[in-house]
Tab-separated table of C-alpha atoms in Angstrom:
chain	number	residue	atom	x	y	z
T	1	UNK	CA	12.058	-21.755	29.135
T	2	UNK	CA	12.225	-20.660	32.784
T	3	UNK	CA	8.509	-21.188	33.347
T	4	UNK	CA	7.448	-17.537	33.394
T	5	UNK	CA	4.050	-16.451	32.067
T	6	UNK	CA	3.889	-15.746	28.348
T	7	UNK	CA	4.069	-12.029	27.544
T	8	UNK	CA	4.565	-9.631	24.634
T	9	UNK	CA	8.311	-9.594	25.332
T	10	UNK	CA	8.411	-13.307	24.465
T	11	UNK	CA	6.932	-12.493	21.051
T	12	UNK	CA	9.646	-9.884	20.561
T	13	UNK	CA	12.279	-12.510	21.390
T	14	UNK	CA	10.788	-14.863	18.790
T	15	UNK	CA	10.748	-12.056	16.255
T	16	UNK	CA	14.444	-11.451	16.931
T	17	UNK	CA	15.154	-15.112	16.180
T	18	UNK	CA	13.241	-14.775	12.904
T	19	UNK	CA	15.322	-11.702	12.021
T	20	UNK	CA	18.468	-13.725	12.691
T	21	UNK	CA	17.214	-16.498	10.415
T	22	UNK	CA	16.491	-13.985	7.654
T	23	UNK	CA	20.032	-12.665	7.913
T	24	UNK	CA	21.760	-16.049	7.902
T	25	UNK	CA	19.209	-17.890	5.727
T	26	UNK	CA	19.479	-20.786	8.178
T	27	UNK	CA	16.235	-22.521	9.179
T	28	UNK	CA	17.866	-23.678	12.427
T	29	UNK	CA	19.430	-20.636	14.155
T	30	UNK	CA	21.705	-22.799	16.361
T	31	UNK	CA	22.588	-25.414	13.736
T	32	UNK	CA	26.338	-24.886	14.099
T	33	UNK	CA	26.519	-24.759	17.903
T	34	UNK	CA	28.739	-27.598	19.228
T	35	UNK	CA	26.285	-28.896	21.817
T	36	UNK	CA	23.483	-31.429	22.006
T	37	UNK	CA	19.837	-30.524	21.601
T	38	UNK	CA	19.402	-31.347	25.298
T	39	UNK	CA	22.085	-28.906	26.426
T	40	UNK	CA	21.046	-26.161	24.003
T	41	UNK	CA	17.988	-24.929	25.985
T	42	UNK	CA	20.118	-24.683	29.149
T	43	UNK	CA	22.730	-22.573	27.385
T	44	UNK	CA	20.055	-20.299	25.891
T	45	UNK	CA	18.256	-19.797	29.212
T	46	UNK	CA	21.224	-19.641	31.602
T	47	UNK	CA	24.303	-18.719	29.561
T	48	UNK	CA	22.774	-16.153	27.198
T	49	UNK	CA	23.518	-18.118	24.040
T	50	UNK	CA	22.131	-16.340	20.991
T	51	UNK	CA	22.303	-16.936	17.202
T	52	UNK	CA	25.535	-15.828	15.559
T	53	UNK	CA	25.089	-13.108	12.953
T	54	UNK	CA	26.994	-13.362	9.638
T	55	UNK	CA	29.908	-10.990	9.099
T	56	UNK	CA	28.078	-9.403	6.152
T	57	UNK	CA	25.156	-8.341	8.347
T	58	UNK	CA	24.846	-4.532	8.762
T	59	UNK	CA	25.636	-3.421	12.304
T	60	UNK	CA	22.279	-1.703	12.795
T	61	UNK	CA	20.508	-4.978	11.921
T	62	UNK	CA	22.681	-7.002	14.294
T	63	UNK	CA	22.004	-4.436	17.037
T	64	UNK	CA	18.255	-4.752	16.454
T	65	UNK	CA	18.432	-8.546	16.714
T	66	UNK	CA	20.503	-8.273	19.901
T	67	UNK	CA	17.936	-5.917	21.415
T	68	UNK	CA	15.046	-8.239	20.553
T	69	UNK	CA	16.717	-11.301	22.113
T	70	UNK	CA	18.026	-9.473	25.183
T	71	UNK	CA	18.248	-11.647	28.292
T	72	UNK	CA	16.072	-9.217	30.262
T	73	UNK	CA	12.521	-9.100	28.838
T	74	UNK	CA	12.001	-5.515	30.003
T	75	UNK	CA	15.039	-4.431	27.980
T	76	UNK	CA	13.573	-5.634	24.695
T	77	UNK	CA	11.987	-3.047	22.370
T	78	UNK	CA	8.251	-2.894	21.789
T	79	UNK	CA	6.733	-3.842	18.443
T	80	UNK	CA	6.156	-0.137	17.719
T	81	UNK	CA	9.787	0.531	18.560
T	82	UNK	CA	10.931	-2.132	16.114
T	83	UNK	CA	8.733	-0.686	13.376
T	84	UNK	CA	10.156	2.779	14.053
T	85	UNK	CA	13.726	1.476	13.752
T	86	UNK	CA	12.999	-0.328	10.496
T	87	UNK	CA	11.185	2.668	9.031
T	88	UNK	CA	14.072	4.930	9.982
T	89	UNK	CA	16.528	2.640	8.211
T	90	UNK	CA	14.352	2.435	5.098
T	91	UNK	CA	14.029	6.198	4.807
T	92	UNK	CA	17.675	6.762	5.707
T	93	UNK	CA	18.716	4.364	2.967
T	94	UNK	CA	16.699	6.176	0.333
T	95	UNK	CA	18.943	7.591	-2.342
T	96	UNK	CA	19.479	11.346	-2.506
T	97	UNK	CA	19.352	12.282	-6.176
T	98	UNK	CA	21.176	15.335	-7.494
T	99	UNK	CA	18.863	17.712	-9.348
T	100	UNK	CA	21.439	17.893	-12.146
T	101	UNK	CA	21.027	14.159	-12.796
T	102	UNK	CA	17.376	14.633	-13.774
T	103	UNK	CA	16.049	15.628	-17.184
T	104	UNK	CA	12.438	16.801	-17.314
T	105	UNK	CA	10.360	15.969	-20.393
T	106	UNK	CA	6.591	16.447	-20.198
T	107	UNK	CA	3.952	17.334	-17.642
T	108	UNK	CA	1.957	14.250	-16.637
T	109	UNK	CA	-0.476	15.609	-14.043
T	110	UNK	CA	-1.081	18.692	-11.933
T	111	UNK	CA	-3.278	19.836	-9.057
T	112	UNK	CA	-3.284	22.647	-6.535
T	113	UNK	CA	-0.885	20.759	-4.306
T	114	UNK	CA	1.512	18.997	-6.684
T	115	UNK	CA	2.715	18.414	-10.213
T	116	UNK	CA	4.100	15.218	-11.754
T	117	UNK	CA	6.606	15.345	-14.605
T	118	UNK	CA	7.791	12.546	-16.863
T	119	UNK	CA	11.566	12.722	-16.918
T	120	UNK	CA	14.698	10.604	-16.977
T	121	UNK	CA	17.483	9.812	-14.547
T	122	UNK	CA	20.759	8.589	-16.053
T	123	UNK	CA	18.820	7.332	-19.046
T	124	UNK	CA	15.994	5.584	-17.197
T	125	UNK	CA	12.427	6.934	-17.319
T	126	UNK	CA	11.166	8.355	-14.029
T	127	UNK	CA	8.242	10.317	-12.650
T	128	UNK	CA	9.185	13.430	-10.676
T	129	UNK	CA	6.643	14.739	-8.176
T	130	UNK	CA	6.931	18.291	-6.842
T	131	UNK	CA	4.790	19.456	-3.923
T	132	UNK	CA	3.484	23.020	-4.192
T	133	UNK	CA	1.851	23.568	-0.806
T	134	UNK	CA	3.962	21.601	1.635
T	135	UNK	CA	7.014	22.414	3.702
T	136	UNK	CA	10.218	20.382	3.301
T	137	UNK	CA	9.439	18.756	6.654
T	138	UNK	CA	5.992	17.650	5.444
T	139	UNK	CA	7.490	16.258	2.247
T	140	UNK	CA	10.094	14.347	4.238
T	141	UNK	CA	7.295	12.816	6.327
T	142	UNK	CA	5.600	11.693	3.105
T	143	UNK	CA	8.897	10.227	1.894
T	144	UNK	CA	9.316	8.278	5.136
T	145	UNK	CA	5.820	6.820	4.892
T	146	UNK	CA	6.279	5.858	1.251
T	147	UNK	CA	9.716	4.362	1.862
T	148	UNK	CA	8.373	2.255	4.711
T	149	UNK	CA	5.685	0.815	2.412
T	150	UNK	CA	7.807	-0.139	-0.574
T	151	UNK	CA	6.571	-3.456	-1.909
T	152	UNK	CA	5.228	-5.204	-4.993
T	153	UNK	CA	1.965	-3.330	-4.344
T	154	UNK	CA	3.327	0.221	-4.552
T	155	UNK	CA	4.995	2.361	-7.213
T	156	UNK	CA	8.757	2.140	-6.527
T	157	UNK	CA	10.244	5.218	-4.877
T	158	UNK	CA	13.760	5.622	-6.284
T	159	UNK	CA	14.939	8.630	-4.337
T	160	UNK	CA	14.394	12.205	-3.297
T	161	UNK	CA	15.940	15.476	-4.485
T	162	UNK	CA	16.954	18.530	-2.501
T	163	UNK	CA	13.840	20.427	-3.688
T	164	UNK	CA	12.544	18.142	-2.141
T	165	UNK	CA	10.819	16.163	-4.878
T	166	UNK	CA	10.010	12.481	-5.154
T	167	UNK	CA	11.638	10.454	-7.922
T	168	UNK	CA	9.640	7.336	-8.750
T	169	UNK	CA	9.706	4.675	-11.410
T	170	UNK	CA	7.799	5.911	-14.446
T	171	UNK	CA	4.820	3.698	-15.162
T	172	UNK	CA	3.116	4.632	-18.444
T	173	UNK	CA	-0.200	2.859	-17.849
T	174	UNK	CA	-2.606	3.825	-15.121
T	175	UNK	CA	-5.868	1.914	-14.895
T	176	UNK	CA	-7.753	4.378	-17.075
T	177	UNK	CA	-5.214	4.451	-19.925
T	178	UNK	CA	-4.735	0.680	-19.686
T	179	UNK	CA	-8.451	0.094	-20.257
T	180	UNK	CA	-8.445	2.368	-23.311
T	181	UNK	CA	-6.618	-0.310	-25.318
T	182	UNK	CA	-9.870	-2.247	-25.725
T	183	UNK	CA	-11.582	-5.293	-24.185
T	184	UNK	CA	-9.389	-7.052	-21.638
T	185	UNK	CA	-11.362	-10.267	-21.186
T	186	UNK	CA	-12.894	-11.888	-18.148
T	187	UNK	CA	-9.741	-13.613	-16.871
T	188	UNK	CA	-7.650	-10.421	-16.859
T	189	UNK	CA	-10.505	-8.453	-15.325
T	190	UNK	CA	-10.666	-10.789	-12.342
T	191	UNK	CA	-6.905	-11.054	-12.042
T	192	UNK	CA	-6.493	-7.275	-11.889
T	193	UNK	CA	-9.385	-7.054	-9.412
T	194	UNK	CA	-7.592	-9.546	-7.166
T	195	UNK	CA	-4.252	-7.731	-7.449
T	196	UNK	CA	-5.989	-4.439	-6.684
T	197	UNK	CA	-7.680	-5.861	-3.587
T	198	UNK	CA	-4.378	-7.366	-2.422
T	199	UNK	CA	-2.660	-3.993	-2.788
T	200	UNK	CA	-5.367	-2.271	-0.770
T	201	UNK	CA	-5.257	-4.992	1.899
T	202	UNK	CA	-1.488	-4.477	2.114
T	203	UNK	CA	-1.931	-0.771	2.897
T	204	UNK	CA	-4.756	-1.318	5.365
T	205	UNK	CA	-2.911	-4.081	7.196
T	206	UNK	CA	-0.010	-1.647	7.537
T	207	UNK	CA	-2.365	0.858	9.161
T	208	UNK	CA	-2.447	3.183	6.144
T	209	UNK	CA	-5.547	4.737	4.570
T	210	UNK	CA	-5.116	5.522	0.880
T	211	UNK	CA	-7.763	8.233	0.800
T	212	UNK	CA	-7.833	8.874	-2.942
T	213	UNK	CA	-8.351	5.577	-4.744
T	214	UNK	CA	-9.019	6.638	-8.331
T	215	UNK	CA	-7.964	5.097	-11.687
T	216	UNK	CA	-5.079	7.539	-12.119
T	217	UNK	CA	-3.530	6.357	-8.835
T	218	UNK	CA	-3.605	2.695	-9.893
T	219	UNK	CA	-0.780	1.549	-12.191
T	220	UNK	CA	-0.184	-1.748	-13.950
T	221	UNK	CA	3.013	-3.668	-14.639
T	222	UNK	CA	3.657	-5.596	-17.835
T	223	UNK	CA	2.411	-8.770	-16.098
T	224	UNK	CA	-0.807	-7.084	-14.887
T	225	UNK	CA	0.538	-6.543	-11.395
T	226	UNK	CA	-1.105	-3.591	-9.647
T	227	UNK	CA	0.860	-0.816	-7.971
T	228	UNK	CA	-0.684	2.051	-6.000
T	229	UNK	CA	0.545	5.631	-5.813
T	230	UNK	CA	-0.386	8.773	-3.851
T	231	UNK	CA	-0.839	6.846	-0.611
T	232	UNK	CA	1.742	8.641	1.499
T	233	UNK	CA	0.025	12.018	1.773
T	234	UNK	CA	-2.326	13.258	4.479
T	235	UNK	CA	-5.626	13.068	2.631
T	236	UNK	CA	-7.474	14.983	5.303
T	237	UNK	CA	-5.638	17.994	3.906
T	238	UNK	CA	-6.243	17.358	0.211
T	239	UNK	CA	-7.202	20.376	-1.814
T	240	UNK	CA	-10.933	20.951	-2.044
T	241	UNK	CA	-11.001	20.259	-5.779
T	242	UNK	CA	-10.343	16.610	-5.017
T	243	UNK	CA	-13.771	16.340	-3.397
T	244	UNK	CA	-15.741	19.158	-5.017
T	245	UNK	CA	-14.857	18.443	-8.620
T	246	UNK	CA	-17.725	16.518	-10.240
T	247	UNK	CA	-15.543	13.879	-11.877
T	248	UNK	CA	-13.578	13.304	-8.676
T	249	UNK	CA	-16.822	13.168	-6.703
T	250	UNK	CA	-17.962	10.147	-8.655
T	251	UNK	CA	-14.986	8.228	-7.223
T	252	UNK	CA	-15.703	9.309	-3.661
T	253	UNK	CA	-17.601	7.517	-0.890
T	254	UNK	CA	-20.879	9.192	0.184
T	255	UNK	CA	-19.619	9.970	3.676
T	256	UNK	CA	-16.556	11.670	2.212
T	257	UNK	CA	-18.800	13.832	0.029
T	258	UNK	CA	-20.485	14.899	3.264
T	259	UNK	CA	-17.191	15.985	4.789
T	260	UNK	CA	-16.124	12.945	6.790
T	261	UNK	CA	-12.459	11.998	7.006
T	262	UNK	CA	-10.775	9.392	4.835
T	263	UNK	CA	-11.087	5.854	6.199
T	264	UNK	CA	-10.475	2.241	5.275
T	265	UNK	CA	-14.222	1.887	4.642
T	266	UNK	CA	-14.118	4.798	2.183
T	267	UNK	CA	-11.180	3.092	0.458
T	268	UNK	CA	-13.265	-0.076	0.106
T	269	UNK	CA	-16.066	1.969	-1.477
T	270	UNK	CA	-13.515	3.158	-4.038
T	271	UNK	CA	-12.470	-0.454	-4.553
T	272	UNK	CA	-16.051	-1.324	-5.497
T	273	UNK	CA	-16.128	1.525	-8.005
T	274	UNK	CA	-12.909	0.284	-9.589
T	275	UNK	CA	-14.348	-3.228	-9.801
T	276	UNK	CA	-17.286	-1.760	-11.737
T	277	UNK	CA	-14.887	0.091	-14.040
T	278	UNK	CA	-12.952	-3.115	-14.715
T	279	UNK	CA	-16.106	-5.075	-15.556
T	280	UNK	CA	-17.867	-2.462	-17.710
T	281	UNK	CA	-14.809	-0.507	-18.929
T	282	UNK	CA	-16.952	2.620	-18.492
T	283	UNK	CA	-16.716	5.464	-16.015
T	284	UNK	CA	-19.141	4.994	-13.108
T	285	UNK	CA	-22.533	6.595	-13.750
T	286	UNK	CA	-21.295	7.711	-17.187
T	287	UNK	CA	-24.330	6.345	-19.054
T	288	UNK	CA	-26.857	8.085	-16.815
T	289	UNK	CA	-28.656	11.146	-18.149
T	290	UNK	CA	-29.068	13.153	-14.951
T	291	UNK	CA	-26.746	16.126	-14.569
T	292	UNK	CA	-23.690	15.805	-12.363
T	293	UNK	CA	-25.190	17.574	-9.349
T	294	UNK	CA	-28.266	15.325	-9.346
T	295	UNK	CA	-26.110	12.218	-9.616
T	296	UNK	CA	-23.915	13.308	-6.711
T	297	UNK	CA	-26.994	13.969	-4.566
T	298	UNK	CA	-28.289	10.480	-5.342
T	299	UNK	CA	-24.905	8.955	-4.482
T	300	UNK	CA	-24.903	10.711	-1.107
T	301	UNK	CA	-28.456	9.507	-0.439
T	302	UNK	CA	-27.518	5.932	-1.303
T	303	UNK	CA	-29.885	5.777	-4.269
T	304	UNK	CA	-27.331	5.491	-7.057
T	305	UNK	CA	-24.609	2.958	-7.753
T	306	UNK	CA	-22.854	1.876	-10.986
T	307	UNK	CA	-24.498	-0.638	-13.305
T	308	UNK	CA	-22.887	-3.887	-14.475
T	309	UNK	CA	-23.132	-5.703	-17.803
T	310	UNK	CA	-25.616	-8.533	-18.300
T	311	UNK	CA	-22.747	-11.030	-18.606
T	312	UNK	CA	-21.220	-10.123	-15.231
T	313	UNK	CA	-21.281	-13.043	-12.746
T	314	UNK	CA	-23.633	-12.332	-9.866
T	315	UNK	CA	-21.017	-13.029	-7.217
T	316	UNK	CA	-18.770	-10.335	-8.711
T	317	UNK	CA	-21.461	-7.641	-8.949
T	318	UNK	CA	-22.654	-8.532	-5.435
T	319	UNK	CA	-19.103	-8.183	-4.117
T	320	UNK	CA	-18.669	-4.786	-5.770
T	321	UNK	CA	-22.041	-3.586	-4.462
T	322	UNK	CA	-21.182	-4.833	-0.968
T	323	UNK	CA	-18.039	-2.699	-1.171
T	324	UNK	CA	-20.272	0.254	-2.072
T	325	UNK	CA	-22.758	-0.253	0.777
T	326	UNK	CA	-24.179	3.082	1.922
T	327	UNK	CA	-23.397	2.328	5.569
T	328	UNK	CA	-19.586	2.174	5.916
T	329	UNK	CA	-19.877	-0.420	8.695
T	330	UNK	CA	-21.603	-2.809	6.274
T	331	UNK	CA	-18.714	-2.858	3.810
T	332	UNK	CA	-16.253	-5.773	3.844
T	333	UNK	CA	-12.614	-5.252	4.673
T	334	UNK	CA	-10.052	-5.376	1.887
T	335	UNK	CA	-8.807	-8.680	3.296
T	336	UNK	CA	-12.337	-10.097	3.097
T	337	UNK	CA	-12.596	-8.885	-0.501
T	338	UNK	CA	-9.391	-10.763	-1.337
T	339	UNK	CA	-10.803	-13.911	0.265
T	340	UNK	CA	-13.997	-13.667	-1.805
T	341	UNK	CA	-12.044	-13.233	-5.028
T	342	UNK	CA	-9.781	-16.161	-4.193
T	343	UNK	CA	-12.748	-18.378	-3.267
T	344	UNK	CA	-14.088	-17.865	-6.790
T	345	UNK	CA	-10.789	-18.882	-8.361
T	346	UNK	CA	-12.516	-21.278	-10.765
T	347	UNK	CA	-14.040	-18.232	-12.415
T	348	UNK	CA	-10.529	-17.039	-13.294
T	349	UNK	CA	-9.695	-20.126	-15.340
């Protein structure tokens, strides 16, 4: 308004106005100010007029808005600083669950680093995840990352115990068990593929690498919505069995089998494998006669990829194979995968 050059601080100011709108649910942040639209810019620029926050607004939120719309641009927080504040509030607001409130039922899954138990919390089914090889500080870091990424694309994190252990919503159907019910049909196949790609794009756009995209870490809601789990851990430190085990190796990108770190490109390779699973309803490479070691060697060399059924549309198989390109730099991004699926929307009908 004062004619200065546009800078990042101006974006932060605009973001603060958006935060104020979200709090008040008013599309016009100054709608109730008793002044004309000609006088309003003067009051904003020279008198420090700012949107009024509702009385129900939490103080920390009002303070964040005030910081973003500070009169002095240099006094406004950076985007990273805003993210840090929001993440801190999300993790701080996570419920602390008393161990005595939990009832453990059956073991769901186990590995060298963790176990997952089906249990209940005040009558509601939950999944309880205990970490075996991590310090409380490391677990708290995982909790913070998971809490910051709560959305329709992730398994809901309900709270944390003093152990510490994660308490999550229990979801009975992962992708593998869901497919065991029989043929799902073309429309549902493509819908789940789209939801899966959207979930992966959500993580990647948040700067998070999943690192272990396998059927047992993909869960489905009653309406076929896809939710991801096991995305908050440091996958560079996963136990060796995750990579060395033959079955797990078949879900792993070639560069990961050669010891490279987890990456968004490796996640996209896993996305292509899951697309093949959805279309064929068979484990990748499961119909091939070579022994496991030979198959893994061919995967690493780029000579082996899953097969698709004869009825699979070419655009779909091409998309999945593009995701599984041997050169990671040749794979599409998750956002590009979503765009391709959406552009073929007529195939969903």
